[in-house]
């Protein structure tokens, strides 16, 4: 889960990318980076932390020119260190190239091992770097041709932006796992992981890149290319459940509307007698609105999220209660006390957070707590760019519904069916990836551990 944004032929390119990254902050808070081409050289700035931590006014002043791109990172492959922050910038026989990537290459470790045996020296442990090595080994007069060749050697999930001394290139994998949308801003072309960044900049969305589409923008010229077609599309439907911002449009649907529809369907599938519907903010908000509409049970903002808690929050060792969840979420006692609550959340991963939230709501005086989840049980890890735990740590992979109910200590528990989820989006059901619920991995997954080089039957990298 990462956010990428780029713009070509705009006088304030770096500032617009900076603002675009602000709108994509929810897709990754581990590191942020930005590179700009000023006509003679690439200027890059990367740092650990959020966009506001990394970019100061003096930094932005240094990043001149009309072409820039940036990245907010949430690691899946590669450790959480500055050297893995993107953009990755290299010098090649074709000139300097910078790259940012949202997704995960399923065969990245295998390609890397092959390249290392042939002498490649990698600067990072990120899978993204293999694309640059493949390009550098196959230089072409037109850098786009080199990219097209490289992309035919990798598989998995990627939405990419590349910056060269000639222009900006955007590419989306043939399965269309991750979103990537093109826009126009004051006559300049721009690209973003999500359309919410365009709203901030006053840019007009020109629609998503098609799966397998590569778009090269050089000045005002736009060229479109197609990678070989994938046999199966695999748009990540979890973007609608959790990752994307509700004010974005993803895969042709408004995320807010999809989430609301999921809640309505959940109320139809798993009704319950209760006094008030309360969302677990933020991603439970729209499903809870839908549940309220579908059940005629009043909606209340009965839980407040503290938006200022960073990933670096340290649990005080001497704590006698769980500050970890409480610092992020707090129930509104007056809305909860003496009432039967329907608590709506987007998913249950390990179950530990759900249990803490249910306990918190009870401690705030709820007489009953009914947990409703707006996606099916998460039973399989994601291998396409989302940082989920290994299978053993997913509560639904090991326990049935009754056992999970006992663990989370709710009065009742129900998940949205897969059919209900897929009925909530407008595309054909088989055009979406659903592997985290079904284990149906449409693109073969890696068997190599990138750190140790040992073979594993199935694992998620760096997710422990
Ligand atoms: S496994 Fe789940 S999270 Fe990963 S791409 Fe598929 S639907 Fe999305």
Coordinates of C-alpha atoms and ligand atoms in Angstrom, one line a residue:
X1 CA 0.0 0.0 0.0
X2 CA 1.7 3.2 -1.2
X3 CA 0.7 6.4 -2.8
X4 CA 2.2 7.8 -6.0
X5 CA 1.8 11.2 -7.7
X6 CA 3.5 12.8 -10.7
X7 CA 3.1 15.8 -13.0
X8 CA 4.6 16.9 -16.3
X9 CA 5.0 20.4 -17.7
X10 CA 3.9 22.4 -14.8
X11 CA 5.7 25.5 -13.4
X12 CA 5.2 24.4 -9.8
X13 CA 5.7 20.7 -10.4
X14 CA 7.3 19.9 -7.0
X15 CA 4.8 21.9 -5.0
X16 CA 1.9 20.1 -6.7
X17 CA 3.4 16.7 -6.1
X18 CA 3.9 17.7 -2.5
X19 CA 0.2 18.6 -2.2
X20 CA -0.7 15.4 -4.1
X21 CA 1.3 13.3 -1.6
X22 CA -0.6 15.0 1.3
X23 CA -3.9 13.7 -0.2
X24 CA -2.3 10.3 -0.5
X25 CA -0.9 10.2 3.0
X26 CA -3.4 7.5 4.1
X27 CA -1.7 5.0 1.7
X28 CA 1.6 5.1 3.6
X29 CA 3.2 6.9 6.5
X30 CA 6.5 5.2 6.8
X31 CA 8.5 7.4 4.4
X32 CA 7.9 10.0 1.7
X33 CA 10.0 11.2 -1.2
X34 CA 10.0 13.5 -4.2
X35 CA 12.2 13.9 -7.2
X36 CA 12.2 16.8 -9.7
X37 CA 13.9 17.3 -13.0
X38 CA 15.1 20.9 -13.4
X39 CA 16.3 20.6 -17.0
X40 CA 19.8 19.6 -16.2
X41 CA 19.7 17.3 -13.2
X42 CA 17.4 15.3 -10.9
X43 CA 17.0 16.7 -7.4
X44 CA 15.7 14.2 -4.9
X45 CA 14.5 14.4 -1.3
X46 CA 13.5 11.4 0.8
X47 CA 12.9 10.9 4.5
X48 CA 11.3 8.7 7.1
X49 CA 7.9 9.7 8.4
X50 CA 5.0 11.6 7.0
X51 CA 4.9 14.2 4.2
X52 CA 4.8 17.1 6.6
X53 CA 7.9 15.7 8.4
X54 CA 10.0 15.3 5.3
X55 CA 9.3 18.5 3.2
X56 CA 10.1 21.9 4.6
X57 CA 9.8 25.1 2.5
X58 CA 13.5 25.3 1.9
X59 CA 13.4 21.7 0.6
X60 CA 10.6 22.5 -1.9
X61 CA 12.5 25.6 -3.1
X62 CA 15.4 23.4 -4.0
X63 CA 13.2 21.1 -6.1
X64 CA 12.7 23.2 -9.2
X65 CA 11.6 22.4 -12.8
X66 CA 8.5 21.4 -14.6
X67 CA 8.5 17.6 -14.0
X68 CA 8.3 15.8 -10.7
X69 CA 7.0 12.7 -9.0
X70 CA 6.6 11.5 -5.4
X71 CA 5.8 8.6 -3.2
X72 CA 4.4 7.8 0.3
X73 CA 5.5 4.4 1.4
X74 CA 4.1 1.6 3.5
X75 CA 6.5 -1.3 3.2
X76 CA 5.6 -4.8 2.0
X77 CA 8.9 -6.0 0.6
X78 CA 12.0 -4.5 2.0
X79 CA 12.7 -3.3 5.5
X80 CA 11.6 0.1 6.9
X81 CA 14.8 2.0 6.3
X82 CA 15.7 5.2 4.5
X83 CA 17.5 3.4 1.7
X84 CA 14.2 1.7 0.8
X85 CA 12.3 5.0 0.6
X86 CA 11.3 6.0 -2.9
X87 CA 11.8 7.5 -5.5
X88 CA 14.7 5.3 -6.4
X89 CA 17.0 7.3 -8.7
X90 CA 19.7 5.7 -11.0
X91 CA 22.0 6.7 -13.8
X92 CA 21.8 4.5 -16.9
X93 CA 23.1 4.5 -20.5
X94 CA 19.7 6.1 -21.4
X95 CA 20.2 8.9 -18.9
X96 CA 18.9 9.3 -15.3
X97 CA 15.7 7.5 -14.3
X98 CA 13.6 7.8 -11.1
X99 CA 10.9 5.3 -10.2
X100 CA 8.0 5.1 -7.7
X101 CA 5.9 1.9 -7.3
X102 CA 2.6 1.0 -5.7
X103 CA 2.2 -2.8 -5.4
X104 CA 4.4 -5.9 -5.1
X105 CA 6.1 -7.9 -7.7
X106 CA 5.2 -11.6 -7.2
X107 CA 8.4 -12.7 -8.9
X108 CA 10.6 -9.8 -7.7
X109 CA 12.8 -12.0 -5.5
X110 CA 13.4 -14.6 -8.3
X111 CA 14.3 -11.9 -10.8
X112 CA 16.6 -10.2 -8.3
X113 CA 18.4 -13.5 -7.5
X114 CA 18.9 -14.1 -11.3
X115 CA 20.2 -10.6 -11.8
X116 CA 22.5 -10.8 -8.8
X117 CA 24.0 -14.1 -10.1
X118 CA 24.8 -12.1 -13.3
X119 CA 26.6 -9.4 -11.3
X120 CA 23.9 -6.8 -10.5
X121 CA 24.5 -4.9 -7.3
X122 CA 21.3 -3.7 -5.6
X123 CA 21.1 -0.5 -3.5
X124 CA 17.9 -1.5 -1.7
X125 CA 16.0 -4.5 -0.6
X126 CA 12.9 -3.2 -2.3
X127 CA 11.4 -5.3 -5.2
X128 CA 10.9 -2.1 -7.2
X129 CA 14.6 -1.8 -8.0
X130 CA 14.6 -4.9 -10.2
X131 CA 12.6 -3.0 -12.8
X132 CA 15.5 -0.4 -13.1
X133 CA 18.1 -3.2 -13.3
X134 CA 16.1 -4.9 -16.1
X135 CA 15.9 -1.5 -17.9
X136 CA 19.6 -0.7 -17.5
X137 CA 20.5 -4.1 -18.9
X138 CA 18.4 -3.6 -22.0
X139 CA 18.9 0.1 -23.0
X140 CA 17.0 1.3 -26.0
X141 CA 17.0 4.6 -27.9
X142 CA 13.6 5.3 -26.5
X143 CA 13.4 4.6 -22.8
X144 CA 9.8 3.5 -23.1
X145 CA 10.8 0.5 -25.2
X146 CA 13.3 -0.5 -22.5
X147 CA 10.5 -0.2 -19.9
X148 CA 8.1 -2.3 -22.0
X149 CA 10.8 -5.0 -22.2
X150 CA 11.4 -4.9 -18.5
X151 CA 7.8 -5.2 -17.6
X152 CA 7.4 -8.3 -19.6
X153 CA 9.8 -10.0 -17.2
X154 CA 8.0 -9.1 -14.0
X155 CA 4.6 -10.2 -12.7
X156 CA 2.4 -9.2 -9.9
X157 CA 1.0 -5.9 -8.8
X158 CA 2.4 -2.6 -10.0
X159 CA 1.3 0.9 -10.6
X160 CA 4.4 2.8 -11.6
X161 CA 5.6 6.3 -12.4
X162 CA 9.0 6.9 -14.0
X163 CA 10.7 10.3 -14.5
X164 CA 13.4 10.7 -17.1
X165 CA 15.2 13.7 -18.7
X166 CA 12.6 13.3 -21.5
X167 CA 9.3 13.0 -19.7
X168 CA 7.0 11.2 -17.3
X169 CA 5.9 7.6 -17.8
X170 CA 3.0 5.9 -16.1
X171 CA 2.3 2.1 -16.2
X172 CA -0.3 -0.2 -14.7
X173 CA 0.1 -4.0 -14.5
X174 CA -1.9 -6.1 -16.9
X175 CA -4.1 -7.4 -14.1
X176 CA -5.0 -3.9 -12.9
X177 CA -4.4 -4.8 -9.2
X178 CA -3.8 -1.2 -8.0
X179 CA -5.5 2.0 -9.2
X180 CA -3.7 4.7 -11.2
X181 CA -5.6 7.6 -12.6
X182 CA -4.6 10.3 -15.1
X183 CA -5.6 13.9 -14.8
X184 CA -5.2 17.4 -16.2
X185 CA -4.1 20.3 -14.1
X186 CA -3.8 23.8 -15.6
X187 CA -2.8 22.2 -19.0
X188 CA -0.3 19.8 -17.4
X189 CA -0.8 16.0 -17.3
X190 CA -0.7 14.4 -13.8
X191 CA -1.1 10.9 -12.4
X192 CA -2.2 9.7 -9.0
X193 CA -3.0 6.6 -7.1
X194 CA -6.4 8.1 -6.2
X195 CA -8.6 10.8 -7.6
X196 CA -8.9 12.5 -4.2
X197 CA -5.5 14.1 -4.9
X198 CA -6.9 15.7 -8.0
X199 CA -9.7 17.3 -6.0
X200 CA -7.2 19.0 -3.8
X201 CA -5.3 20.4 -6.8
X202 CA -8.3 21.4 -8.9
X203 CA -7.3 18.8 -11.5
X204 CA -9.7 17.1 -13.8
X205 CA -9.7 13.3 -13.8
X206 CA -9.3 11.8 -17.3
X207 CA -10.0 8.3 -16.0
X208 CA -7.9 5.3 -14.9
X209 CA -5.2 3.8 -17.0
X210 CA -6.4 0.5 -18.4
X211 CA -4.8 -2.7 -17.0
X212 CA -1.6 -3.1 -18.9
X213 CA -1.5 0.4 -20.2
X214 CA 1.7 2.5 -20.4
X215 CA 1.4 6.3 -21.0
X216 CA 4.4 8.4 -21.8
X217 CA 4.1 12.2 -21.5
X218 CA 6.8 14.3 -23.1
X219 CA 5.9 18.0 -22.9
X220 CA 2.5 18.2 -24.5
X221 CA 2.9 14.9 -26.4
X222 CA 1.1 11.8 -25.1
X223 CA 1.8 8.3 -26.3
X224 CA -0.1 5.2 -25.2
X225 CA 1.2 1.6 -25.2
X226 CA -0.2 -1.7 -24.2
X227 CA 1.5 -4.6 -22.4
X228 CA 0.5 -8.1 -23.4
X229 CA -3.0 -8.7 -22.1
X230 CA -3.4 -10.7 -18.8
X231 CA -5.6 -13.8 -18.9
X232 CA -7.4 -12.7 -15.7
X233 CA -8.1 -9.3 -14.4
X234 CA -7.5 -8.9 -10.6
X235 CA -8.5 -5.4 -9.4
X236 CA -8.0 -5.3 -5.6
X237 CA -11.4 -5.1 -4.1
X238 CA -9.9 -4.4 -0.7
X239 CA -9.2 -0.9 -2.0
X240 CA -12.9 -0.4 -1.6
X241 CA -13.1 -2.1 1.8
X242 CA -10.3 -0.3 3.5
X243 CA -7.4 1.3 1.6
X244 CA -8.8 4.0 -0.6
X245 CA -10.1 7.3 0.7
X246 CA -13.9 7.4 0.6
X247 CA -13.8 10.6 -1.4
X248 CA -12.0 8.8 -4.2
X249 CA -13.3 7.0 -7.2
X250 CA -11.6 3.6 -7.7
X251 CA -12.2 1.2 -10.5
X252 CA -15.1 3.3 -11.8
X253 CA -17.0 3.4 -8.5
X254 CA -17.2 6.0 -5.8
X255 CA -15.6 4.4 -2.7
X256 CA -18.2 6.1 -0.3
X257 CA -21.1 4.6 -2.3
X258 CA -19.5 1.1 -2.4
X259 CA -18.9 1.1 1.3
X260 CA -22.5 2.3 2.0
X261 CA -23.9 -0.4 -0.2
X262 CA -21.8 -3.0 1.7
X263 CA -23.4 -1.8 5.0
X264 CA -26.9 -1.9 3.6
X265 CA -26.3 -5.5 2.4
X266 CA -24.7 -6.5 5.7
X267 CA -27.9 -5.3 7.5
X268 CA -30.0 -7.4 5.1
X269 CA -27.8 -10.5 5.5
X270 CA -27.2 -10.3 9.3
X271 CA -30.0 -8.2 11.0
X272 CA -29.9 -7.6 14.7
X273 CA -32.1 -6.0 17.3
X274 CA -30.3 -3.0 18.7
X275 CA -30.6 0.7 19.7
X276 CA -27.8 2.4 17.8
X277 CA -25.2 1.8 15.0
X278 CA -21.7 2.9 15.8
X279 CA -18.8 2.9 13.3
X280 CA -15.2 2.0 14.1
X281 CA -13.7 5.1 12.4
X282 CA -12.5 5.7 9.8
X283 CA -13.1 2.8 7.4
X284 CA -16.2 1.6 9.3
X285 CA -17.9 4.9 8.8
X286 CA -19.7 4.5 5.5
X287 CA -20.6 0.8 6.1
X288 CA -22.2 1.9 9.4
X289 CA -24.2 4.6 7.5
X290 CA -25.3 1.8 5.2
X291 CA -26.1 -0.6 8.0
X292 CA -28.2 2.1 9.7
X293 CA -30.1 2.8 6.5
X294 CA -30.6 -0.9 5.8
X295 CA -31.8 -1.6 9.4
X296 CA -33.6 1.6 10.4
X297 CA -31.5 1.7 13.5
X298 CA -30.2 5.2 14.3
X299 CA -26.6 6.0 13.5
X300 CA -24.3 7.8 16.0
X301 CA -20.7 8.8 16.0
X302 CA -20.2 6.8 19.2
X303 CA -16.5 6.4 18.8
X304 CA -13.9 9.1 18.1
X305 CA -10.5 8.6 16.4
X306 CA -7.5 10.6 17.3
X307 CA -6.0 11.5 13.9
X308 CA -2.7 12.7 15.3
X309 CA -1.3 9.4 16.4
X310 CA 1.7 8.5 14.3
X311 CA 3.1 5.0 13.6
X312 CA 5.8 5.8 16.1
X313 CA 3.5 5.8 19.1
X314 CA 5.3 3.9 21.9
X315 CA 3.2 2.0 24.4
X316 CA 4.4 3.0 27.9
X317 CA 5.8 0.0 29.5
X318 CA 4.3 0.7 32.9
X319 CA 0.8 0.8 31.5
X320 CA -1.8 -1.0 33.5
X321 CA -4.4 -0.6 30.7
X322 CA -4.2 -0.7 26.9
X323 CA -3.1 2.7 25.8
X324 CA -2.3 1.4 22.4
X325 CA -5.9 1.3 21.2
X326 CA -7.2 3.9 23.6
X327 CA -4.8 6.6 22.3
X328 CA -6.4 6.1 18.8
X329 CA -10.0 5.4 19.7
X330 CA -12.3 6.5 22.5
X331 CA -16.0 5.8 22.9
X332 CA -18.5 8.6 23.5
X333 CA -20.0 7.4 26.8
X334 CA -23.2 9.4 26.6
X335 CA -24.1 7.9 23.2
X336 CA -23.3 4.3 24.3
X337 CA -24.3 4.0 28.0
X338 CA -27.3 1.7 28.5
X339 CA -27.8 1.0 24.8
X340 CA -27.5 -2.1 22.6
X341 CA -24.8 -1.3 20.1
X342 CA -24.1 -2.5 16.6
X343 CA -20.4 -1.9 16.1
X344 CA -19.4 -1.8 12.4
X345 CA -15.8 -2.3 11.3
X346 CA -14.2 -3.1 7.9
X347 CA -12.3 -6.3 8.8
X348 CA -10.8 -8.4 11.5
X349 CA -7.2 -9.3 11.0
X350 CA -5.6 -10.8 14.2
X351 CA -8.7 -10.2 16.3
X352 CA -6.8 -8.5 19.1
X353 CA -7.8 -4.9 18.2
X354 CA -11.5 -6.0 17.7
X355 CA -11.5 -7.5 21.2
X356 CA -10.0 -4.3 22.8
X357 CA -12.6 -2.2 21.0
X358 CA -15.5 -4.4 22.1
X359 CA -14.2 -4.3 25.7
X360 CA -14.0 -0.5 25.5
X361 CA -17.5 -0.2 24.3
X362 CA -18.8 -2.4 27.1
X363 CA -16.8 -0.4 29.6
X364 CA -18.5 2.7 28.3
X365 CA -21.8 1.2 29.4
X366 CA -23.1 -0.7 26.4
X367 CA -25.6 -3.4 27.4
X368 CA -24.9 -5.5 24.3
X369 CA -22.3 -5.2 21.6
X370 CA -23.0 -6.8 18.2
X371 CA -20.0 -6.8 15.8
X372 CA -20.7 -6.5 12.1
X373 CA -17.8 -6.7 9.6
X374 CA -18.2 -5.2 6.1
X375 CA -16.0 -7.8 4.4
X376 CA -15.7 -11.6 4.5
X377 CA -13.3 -13.4 7.0
X378 CA -9.7 -12.6 6.1
X379 CA -8.2 -16.1 5.8
X380 CA -5.2 -15.6 3.4
X381 CA -2.3 -13.1 3.3
X382 CA -2.0 -10.6 0.5
X383 CA 1.0 -11.1 -1.9
X384 CA 0.1 -8.1 -4.1
X385 CA 1.2 -5.1 -2.1
X386 CA -0.7 -5.1 1.1
X387 CA 1.0 -5.6 4.4
X388 CA -1.1 -8.4 6.0
X389 CA 0.3 -10.8 8.6
X390 CA 1.3 -14.4 7.8
X391 CA -1.5 -16.9 7.6
X392 CA -1.0 -18.3 11.0
X393 CA -1.7 -14.8 12.5
X394 CA -5.0 -14.3 10.8
X395 CA -7.7 -15.3 13.3
X396 CA -10.1 -16.4 10.6
X397 CA -7.5 -18.8 9.1
X398 CA -7.5 -20.8 12.3
X399 CA -10.8 -20.4 14.0
X400 CA -14.5 -20.7 13.0
X401 CA -17.1 -18.0 13.5
X402 CA -18.2 -19.2 17.0
X403 CA -14.6 -19.3 18.2
X404 CA -13.9 -15.8 16.8
X405 CA -17.0 -14.6 18.5
X406 CA -15.8 -16.0 21.8
X407 CA -12.4 -14.4 21.3
X408 CA -13.6 -10.9 20.5
X409 CA -16.2 -11.2 23.4
X410 CA -19.1 -9.7 21.4
X411 CA -22.7 -10.7 21.8
X412 CA -23.0 -11.6 18.1
X413 CA -20.7 -11.5 15.1
X414 CA -21.3 -11.5 11.4
X415 CA -19.3 -10.9 8.3
X416 CA -20.5 -9.6 4.9
X417 CA -20.6 -12.5 2.4
X418 CA -18.3 -12.5 -0.6
X419 CA -21.3 -12.3 -2.9
X420 CA -22.6 -9.3 -0.9
X421 CA -19.2 -7.6 -1.3
X422 CA -19.0 -8.2 -5.0
X423 CA -22.6 -7.1 -5.5
X424 CA -21.6 -3.8 -4.0
X425 CA -19.2 -2.9 -6.8
X426 CA -20.2 -2.3 -10.4
X427 CA -17.7 -4.4 -12.2
X428 CA -18.1 -8.1 -13.1
X429 CA -17.3 -10.2 -10.0
X430 CA -14.5 -12.1 -11.7
X431 CA -12.7 -8.9 -12.5
X432 CA -11.6 -8.4 -8.9
X433 CA -9.0 -10.2 -6.8
X434 CA -10.5 -11.8 -3.7
X435 CA -7.5 -13.9 -2.6
X436 CA -7.4 -12.7 1.0
X437 CA -10.8 -14.3 1.5
X438 CA -10.6 -17.3 -0.9
X439 CA -6.9 -18.1 -1.3
X440 CA -7.4 -17.9 -5.1
X441 CA -4.1 -16.2 -6.0
X442 CA -4.6 -15.3 -9.7
X443 CA -1.0 -14.5 -10.2
X444 CA 1.6 -17.1 -9.0
X445 CA 3.3 -16.0 -5.8
X446 CA 6.9 -15.9 -4.8
X447 CA 8.6 -18.9 -3.3
X448 CA 11.7 -17.0 -2.3
X449 CA 12.4 -15.2 0.9
X450 CA 14.1 -12.0 -0.1
X451 CA 16.1 -11.8 3.1
X452 CA 17.4 -15.4 3.4
X453 CA 17.0 -16.7 -0.1
X454 CA 15.4 -19.9 1.3
X455 CA 12.4 -21.5 -0.4
X456 CA 9.0 -21.2 1.2
X457 CA 5.8 -22.7 0.0
X458 CA 3.8 -19.5 0.7
X459 CA 4.6 -16.5 2.8
X460 CA 4.2 -12.7 2.9
X461 CA 7.5 -10.9 3.0
X462 CA 8.4 -8.7 6.0
X463 CA 4.9 -8.8 7.4
X464 CA 5.7 -10.4 10.8
Ligands
LIG1 S1 -5.3 -10.5 -1.8 FE1 -6.8 -9.1 -1.0 S2 -5.7 -7.3 -0.4 FE2 -4.4 -8.4 -1.8 S3 -4.8 -7.7 -3.9 FE3 -6.2 -9.4 -3.6 S4 -8.1 -8.5 -2.8 FE4 -6.4 -7.0 -2.6

